[in-house]
PDB file of C-alpha atoms in Angstrom:
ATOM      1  CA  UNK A   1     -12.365  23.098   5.524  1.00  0.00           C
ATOM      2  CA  UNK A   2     -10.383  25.915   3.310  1.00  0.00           C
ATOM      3  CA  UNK A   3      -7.810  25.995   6.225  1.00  0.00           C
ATOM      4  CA  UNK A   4      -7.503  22.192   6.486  1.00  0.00           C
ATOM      5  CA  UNK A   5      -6.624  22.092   2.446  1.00  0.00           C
ATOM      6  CA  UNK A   6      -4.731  24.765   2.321  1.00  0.00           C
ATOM      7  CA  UNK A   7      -2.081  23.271   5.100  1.00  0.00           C
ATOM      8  CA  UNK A   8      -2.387  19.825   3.062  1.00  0.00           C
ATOM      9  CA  UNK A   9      -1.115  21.847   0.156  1.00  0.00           C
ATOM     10  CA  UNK A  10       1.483  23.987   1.683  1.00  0.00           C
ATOM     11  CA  UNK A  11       2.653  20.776   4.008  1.00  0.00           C
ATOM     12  CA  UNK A  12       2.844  18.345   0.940  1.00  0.00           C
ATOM     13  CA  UNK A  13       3.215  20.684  -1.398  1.00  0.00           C
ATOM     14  CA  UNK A  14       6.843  21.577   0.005  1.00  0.00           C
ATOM     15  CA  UNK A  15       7.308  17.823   1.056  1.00  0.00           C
ATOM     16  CA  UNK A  16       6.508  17.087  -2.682  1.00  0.00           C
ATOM     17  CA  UNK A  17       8.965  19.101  -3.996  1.00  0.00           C
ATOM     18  CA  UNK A  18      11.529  16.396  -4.932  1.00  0.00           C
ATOM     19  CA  UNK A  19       8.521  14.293  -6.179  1.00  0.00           C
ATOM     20  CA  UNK A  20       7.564  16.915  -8.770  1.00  0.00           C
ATOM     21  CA  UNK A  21      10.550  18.237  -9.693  1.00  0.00           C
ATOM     22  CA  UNK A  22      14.005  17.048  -8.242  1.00  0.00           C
ATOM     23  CA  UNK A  23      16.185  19.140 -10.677  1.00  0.00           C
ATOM     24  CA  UNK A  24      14.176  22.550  -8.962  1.00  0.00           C
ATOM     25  CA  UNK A  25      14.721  20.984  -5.776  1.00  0.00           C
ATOM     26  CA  UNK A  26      18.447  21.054  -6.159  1.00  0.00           C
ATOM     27  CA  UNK A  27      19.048  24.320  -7.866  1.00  0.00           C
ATOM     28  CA  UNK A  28      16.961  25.838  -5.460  1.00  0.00           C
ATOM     29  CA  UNK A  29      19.075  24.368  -2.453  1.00  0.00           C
ATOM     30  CA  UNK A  30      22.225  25.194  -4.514  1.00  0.00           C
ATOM     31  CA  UNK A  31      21.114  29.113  -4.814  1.00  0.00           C
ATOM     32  CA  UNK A  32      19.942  29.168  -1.349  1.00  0.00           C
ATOM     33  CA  UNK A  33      22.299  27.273   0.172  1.00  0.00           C
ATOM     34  CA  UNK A  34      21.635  24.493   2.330  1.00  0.00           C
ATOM     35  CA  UNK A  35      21.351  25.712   5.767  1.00  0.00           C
ATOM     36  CA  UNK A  36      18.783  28.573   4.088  1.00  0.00           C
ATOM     37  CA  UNK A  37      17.052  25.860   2.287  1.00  0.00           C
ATOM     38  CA  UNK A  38      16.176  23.658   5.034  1.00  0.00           C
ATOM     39  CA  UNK A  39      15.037  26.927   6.770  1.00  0.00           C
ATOM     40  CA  UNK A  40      12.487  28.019   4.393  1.00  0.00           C
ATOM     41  CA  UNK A  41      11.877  24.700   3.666  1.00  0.00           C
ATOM     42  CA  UNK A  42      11.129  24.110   7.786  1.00  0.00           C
ATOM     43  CA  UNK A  43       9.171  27.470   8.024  1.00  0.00           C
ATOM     44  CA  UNK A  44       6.887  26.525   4.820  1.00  0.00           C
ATOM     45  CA  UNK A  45       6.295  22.956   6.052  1.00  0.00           C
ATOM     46  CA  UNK A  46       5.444  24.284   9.862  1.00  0.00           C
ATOM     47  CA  UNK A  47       2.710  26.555   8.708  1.00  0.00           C
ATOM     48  CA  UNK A  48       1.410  24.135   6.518  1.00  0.00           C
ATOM     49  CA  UNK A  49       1.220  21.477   9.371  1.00  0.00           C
ATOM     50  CA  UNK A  50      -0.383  24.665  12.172  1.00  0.00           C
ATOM     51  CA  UNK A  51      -3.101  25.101   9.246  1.00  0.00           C
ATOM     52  CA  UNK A  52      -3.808  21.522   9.333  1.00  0.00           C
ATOM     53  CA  UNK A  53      -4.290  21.235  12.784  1.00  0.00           C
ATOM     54  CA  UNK A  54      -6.481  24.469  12.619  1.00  0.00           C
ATOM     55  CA  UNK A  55      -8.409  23.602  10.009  1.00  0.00           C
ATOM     56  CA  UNK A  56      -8.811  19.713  11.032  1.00  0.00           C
ATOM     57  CA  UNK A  57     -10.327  21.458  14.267  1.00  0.00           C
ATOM     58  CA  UNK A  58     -12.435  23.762  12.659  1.00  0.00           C
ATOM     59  CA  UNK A  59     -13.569  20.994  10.844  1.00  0.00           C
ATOM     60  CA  UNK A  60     -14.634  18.473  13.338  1.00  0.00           C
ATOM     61  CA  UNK A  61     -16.962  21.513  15.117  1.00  0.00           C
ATOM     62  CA  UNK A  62     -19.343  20.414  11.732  1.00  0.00           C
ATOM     63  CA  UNK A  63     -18.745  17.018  10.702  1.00  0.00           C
ATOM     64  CA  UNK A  64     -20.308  15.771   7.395  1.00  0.00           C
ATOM     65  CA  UNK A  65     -20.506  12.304   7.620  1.00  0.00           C
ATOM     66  CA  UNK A  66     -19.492   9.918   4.418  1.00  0.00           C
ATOM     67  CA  UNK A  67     -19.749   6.498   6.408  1.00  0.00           C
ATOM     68  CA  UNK A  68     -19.973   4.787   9.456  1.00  0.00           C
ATOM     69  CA  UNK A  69     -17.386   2.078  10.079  1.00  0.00           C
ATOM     70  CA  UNK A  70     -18.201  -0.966  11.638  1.00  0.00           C
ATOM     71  CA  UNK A  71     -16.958  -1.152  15.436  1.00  0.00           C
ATOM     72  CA  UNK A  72     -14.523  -3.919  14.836  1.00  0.00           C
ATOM     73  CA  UNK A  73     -12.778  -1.510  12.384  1.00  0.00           C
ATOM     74  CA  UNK A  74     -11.324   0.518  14.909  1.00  0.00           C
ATOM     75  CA  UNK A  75      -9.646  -3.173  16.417  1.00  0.00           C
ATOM     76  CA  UNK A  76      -8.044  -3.498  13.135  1.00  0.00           C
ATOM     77  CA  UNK A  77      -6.934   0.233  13.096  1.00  0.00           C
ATOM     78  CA  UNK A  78      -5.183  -0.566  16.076  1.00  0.00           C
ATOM     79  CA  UNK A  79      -3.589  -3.442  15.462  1.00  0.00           C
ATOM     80  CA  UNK A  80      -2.132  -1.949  12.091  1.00  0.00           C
ATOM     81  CA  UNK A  81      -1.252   1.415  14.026  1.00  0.00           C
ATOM     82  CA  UNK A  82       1.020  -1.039  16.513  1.00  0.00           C
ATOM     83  CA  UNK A  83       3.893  -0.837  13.902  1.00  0.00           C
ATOM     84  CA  UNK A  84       4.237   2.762  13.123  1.00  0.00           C
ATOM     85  CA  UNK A  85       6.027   4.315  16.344  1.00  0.00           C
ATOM     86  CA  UNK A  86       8.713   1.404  15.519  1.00  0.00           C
ATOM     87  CA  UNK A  87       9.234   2.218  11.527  1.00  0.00           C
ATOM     88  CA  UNK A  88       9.645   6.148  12.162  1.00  0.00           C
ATOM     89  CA  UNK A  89      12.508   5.021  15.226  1.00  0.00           C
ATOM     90  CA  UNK A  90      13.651   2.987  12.426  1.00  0.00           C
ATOM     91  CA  UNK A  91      14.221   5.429   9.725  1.00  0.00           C
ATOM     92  CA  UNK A  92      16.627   7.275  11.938  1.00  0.00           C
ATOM     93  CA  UNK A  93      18.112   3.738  13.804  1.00  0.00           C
ATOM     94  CA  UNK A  94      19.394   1.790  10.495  1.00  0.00           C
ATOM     95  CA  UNK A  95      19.317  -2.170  10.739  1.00  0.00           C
ATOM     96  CA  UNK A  96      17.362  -4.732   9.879  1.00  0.00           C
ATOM     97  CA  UNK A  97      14.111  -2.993   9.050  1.00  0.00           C
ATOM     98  CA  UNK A  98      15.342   0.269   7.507  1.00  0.00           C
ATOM     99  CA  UNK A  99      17.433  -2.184   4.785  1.00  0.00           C
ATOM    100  CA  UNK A 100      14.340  -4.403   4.296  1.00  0.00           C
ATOM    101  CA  UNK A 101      11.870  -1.725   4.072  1.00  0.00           C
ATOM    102  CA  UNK A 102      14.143   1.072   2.425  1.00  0.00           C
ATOM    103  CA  UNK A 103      11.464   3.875   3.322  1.00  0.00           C
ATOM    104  CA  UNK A 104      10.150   2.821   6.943  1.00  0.00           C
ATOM    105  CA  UNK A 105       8.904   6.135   7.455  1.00  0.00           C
ATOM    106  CA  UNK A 106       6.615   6.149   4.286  1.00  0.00           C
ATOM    107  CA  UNK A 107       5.617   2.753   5.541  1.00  0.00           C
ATOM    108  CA  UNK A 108       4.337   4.343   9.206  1.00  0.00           C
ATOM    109  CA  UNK A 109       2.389   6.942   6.817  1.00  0.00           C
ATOM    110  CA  UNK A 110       0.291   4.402   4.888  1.00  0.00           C
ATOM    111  CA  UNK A 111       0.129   2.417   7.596  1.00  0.00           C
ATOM    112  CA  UNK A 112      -1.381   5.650  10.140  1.00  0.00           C
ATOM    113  CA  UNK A 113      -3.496   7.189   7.135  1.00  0.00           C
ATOM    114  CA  UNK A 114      -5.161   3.687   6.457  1.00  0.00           C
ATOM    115  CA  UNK A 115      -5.853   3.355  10.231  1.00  0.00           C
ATOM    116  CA  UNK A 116      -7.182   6.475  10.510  1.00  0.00           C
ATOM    117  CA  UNK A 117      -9.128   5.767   7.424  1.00  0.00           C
ATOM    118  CA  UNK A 118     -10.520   2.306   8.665  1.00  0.00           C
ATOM    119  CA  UNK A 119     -11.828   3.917  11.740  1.00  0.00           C
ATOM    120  CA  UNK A 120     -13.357   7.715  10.787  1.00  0.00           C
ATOM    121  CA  UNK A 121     -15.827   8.369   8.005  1.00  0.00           C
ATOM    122  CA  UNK A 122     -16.153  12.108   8.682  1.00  0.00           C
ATOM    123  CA  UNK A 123     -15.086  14.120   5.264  1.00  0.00           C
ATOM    124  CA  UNK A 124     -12.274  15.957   7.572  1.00  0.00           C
ATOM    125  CA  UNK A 125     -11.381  12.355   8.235  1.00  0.00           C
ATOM    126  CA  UNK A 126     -11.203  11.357   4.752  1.00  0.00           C
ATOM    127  CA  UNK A 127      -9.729  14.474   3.348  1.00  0.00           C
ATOM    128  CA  UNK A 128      -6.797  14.217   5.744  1.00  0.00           C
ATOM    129  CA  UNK A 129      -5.900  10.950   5.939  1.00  0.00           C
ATOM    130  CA  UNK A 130      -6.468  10.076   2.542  1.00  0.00           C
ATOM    131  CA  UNK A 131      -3.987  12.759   1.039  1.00  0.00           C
ATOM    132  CA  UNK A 132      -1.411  11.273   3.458  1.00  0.00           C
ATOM    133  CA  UNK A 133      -1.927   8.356   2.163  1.00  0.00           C
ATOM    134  CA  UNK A 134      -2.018   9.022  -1.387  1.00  0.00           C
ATOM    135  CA  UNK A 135       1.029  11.033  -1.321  1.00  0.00           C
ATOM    136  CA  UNK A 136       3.101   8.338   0.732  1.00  0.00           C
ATOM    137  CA  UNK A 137       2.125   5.888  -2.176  1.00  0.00           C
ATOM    138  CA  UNK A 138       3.522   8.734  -4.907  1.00  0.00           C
ATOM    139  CA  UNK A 139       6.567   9.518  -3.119  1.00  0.00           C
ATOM    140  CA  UNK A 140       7.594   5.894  -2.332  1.00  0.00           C
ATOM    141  CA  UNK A 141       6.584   5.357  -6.312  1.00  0.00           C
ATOM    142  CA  UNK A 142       8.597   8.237  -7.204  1.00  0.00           C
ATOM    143  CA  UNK A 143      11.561   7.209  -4.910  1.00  0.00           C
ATOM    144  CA  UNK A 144      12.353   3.984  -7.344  1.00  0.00           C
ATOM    145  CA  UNK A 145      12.826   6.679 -10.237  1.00  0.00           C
ATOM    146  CA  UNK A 146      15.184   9.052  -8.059  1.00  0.00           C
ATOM    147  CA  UNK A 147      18.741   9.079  -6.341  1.00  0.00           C
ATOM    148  CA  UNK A 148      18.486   8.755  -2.843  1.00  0.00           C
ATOM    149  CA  UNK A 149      19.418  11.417  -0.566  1.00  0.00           C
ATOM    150  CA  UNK A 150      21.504  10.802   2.568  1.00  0.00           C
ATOM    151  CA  UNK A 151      19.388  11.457   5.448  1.00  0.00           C
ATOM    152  CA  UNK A 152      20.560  12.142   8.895  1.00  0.00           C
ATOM    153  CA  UNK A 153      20.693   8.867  10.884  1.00  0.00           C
ATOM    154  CA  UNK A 154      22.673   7.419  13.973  1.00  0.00           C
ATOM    155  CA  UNK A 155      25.327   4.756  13.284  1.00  0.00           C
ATOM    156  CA  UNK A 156      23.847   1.890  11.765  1.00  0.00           C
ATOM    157  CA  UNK A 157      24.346  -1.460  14.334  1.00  0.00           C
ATOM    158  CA  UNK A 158      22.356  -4.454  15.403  1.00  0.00           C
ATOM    159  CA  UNK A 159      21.004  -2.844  18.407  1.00  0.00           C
ATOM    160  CA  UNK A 160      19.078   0.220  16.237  1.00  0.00           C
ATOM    161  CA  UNK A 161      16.462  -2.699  15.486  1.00  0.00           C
ATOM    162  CA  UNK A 162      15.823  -3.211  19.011  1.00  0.00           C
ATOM    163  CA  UNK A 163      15.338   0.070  20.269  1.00  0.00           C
ATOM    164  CA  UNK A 164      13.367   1.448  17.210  1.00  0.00           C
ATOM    165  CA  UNK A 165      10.884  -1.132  18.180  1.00  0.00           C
ATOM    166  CA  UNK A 166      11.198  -0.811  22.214  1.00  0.00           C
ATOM    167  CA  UNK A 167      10.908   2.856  22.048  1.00  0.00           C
ATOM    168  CA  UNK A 168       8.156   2.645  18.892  1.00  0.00           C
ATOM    169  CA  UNK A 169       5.965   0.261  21.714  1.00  0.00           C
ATOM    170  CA  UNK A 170       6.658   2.256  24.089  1.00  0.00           C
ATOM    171  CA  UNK A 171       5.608   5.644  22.650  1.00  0.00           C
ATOM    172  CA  UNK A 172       2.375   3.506  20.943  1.00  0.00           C
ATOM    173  CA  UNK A 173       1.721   2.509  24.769  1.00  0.00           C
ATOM    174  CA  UNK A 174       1.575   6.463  25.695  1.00  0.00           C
ATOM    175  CA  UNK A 175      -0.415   7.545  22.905  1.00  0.00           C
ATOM    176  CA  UNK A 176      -3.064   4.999  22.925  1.00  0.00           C
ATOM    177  CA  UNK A 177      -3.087   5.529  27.043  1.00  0.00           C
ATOM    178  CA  UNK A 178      -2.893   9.255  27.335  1.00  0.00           C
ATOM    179  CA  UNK A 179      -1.107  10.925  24.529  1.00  0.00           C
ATOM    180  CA  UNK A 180      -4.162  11.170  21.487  1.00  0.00           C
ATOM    181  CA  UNK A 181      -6.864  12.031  23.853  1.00  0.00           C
ATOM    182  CA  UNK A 182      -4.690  14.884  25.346  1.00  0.00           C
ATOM    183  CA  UNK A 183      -3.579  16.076  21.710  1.00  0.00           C
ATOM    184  CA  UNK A 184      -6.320  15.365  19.713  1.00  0.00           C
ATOM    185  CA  UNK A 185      -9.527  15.379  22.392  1.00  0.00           C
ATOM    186  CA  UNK A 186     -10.119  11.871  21.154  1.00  0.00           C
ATOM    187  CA  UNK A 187      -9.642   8.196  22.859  1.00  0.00           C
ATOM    188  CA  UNK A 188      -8.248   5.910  20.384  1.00  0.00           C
ATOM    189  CA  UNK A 189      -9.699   2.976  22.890  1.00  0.00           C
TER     190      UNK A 189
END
């Protein structure tokens, strides 16, 4: 369980950076330049996210259980995990949803951790998806107090909509078929 936590802190940790403290953020990018930056920030955030899927595997070998859900539970998880492949298409595709949502991506995070959530009552379980969560709801909270970013995105046009959401049902379609049981050793069905 040490491992699991520890890549939870260095993954949102670094991902939390502007949440925390924007002004360090940019001095730090400033000094390193950007290109160096992104780099460490890449390097800090990719062994974070190796020592989560370490540790989340270590973990499973010994569950502790907190609760069962009921079975229907895992119907509703999927039915709210439908959206999510679309909204992180979306965040890079601007239209439609991107301007109505603002932050699809933090969206597909609540919306994957409260699945997740819904559906698993291990302590791994709990541990990992509930930090996601609770850190998407501080960093959208925290995005109303900062200036926004730019983030790299394709041209924004009336198609984007269309193929975030055909390429978010298709991917959905792969993962709930084949994809999570060959990742994660586990059929979402």
């Amino acid at each position: 369980m040490a491992t699991l936590i520890a890549g939870l802190i260095l993954f949102l940790g670094i991902h939390s950076l502007s949440i925390v403290n924007e002004p360090l953020r940019n001095r730090l990018q400033s000094s390193l330049g950007e290109g160096p930056f992104k780099g460490l920030y890449s390097v800090i955030a990719l062994i974070g996210l190796v020592l989560i899927v370490v540790g989340y595997g270590a973990a499973r070998l010994d569950p502790t259980v907190l609760y069962t859900p009921p079975g229907w539970l895992r119907h509703l998880a999927m039915l709210l995990l439908i959206p999510v492949f679309p909204l992180l298409f979306a965040a890079y595709l601007p239209g439609r949803i991107k301007t109505t949502l603002k932050h699809p991506m933090l969206v597909a995070v609540k919306l994957w951790a409260l699945a997740h959530l819904l559906a698993n009552g291990m302590l791994h379980d709990v541990l990992l998806f509930g930090t996601f969560l609770a850190w998407a709801v501080v960093d959208r909270i925290s995005l109303k107090r900062r200036p926004q970013r730019a983030t790299p995105t394709l041209p924004a046009g009336k198609a984007n909509d269309i193929v975030a959401v055909g390429a978010g049902l298709v991917v959905y379609v792969v993962t709930v078929v084949w994809a999570h049981q060959w990742l994660i050793g586990v059929s979402p069905t």
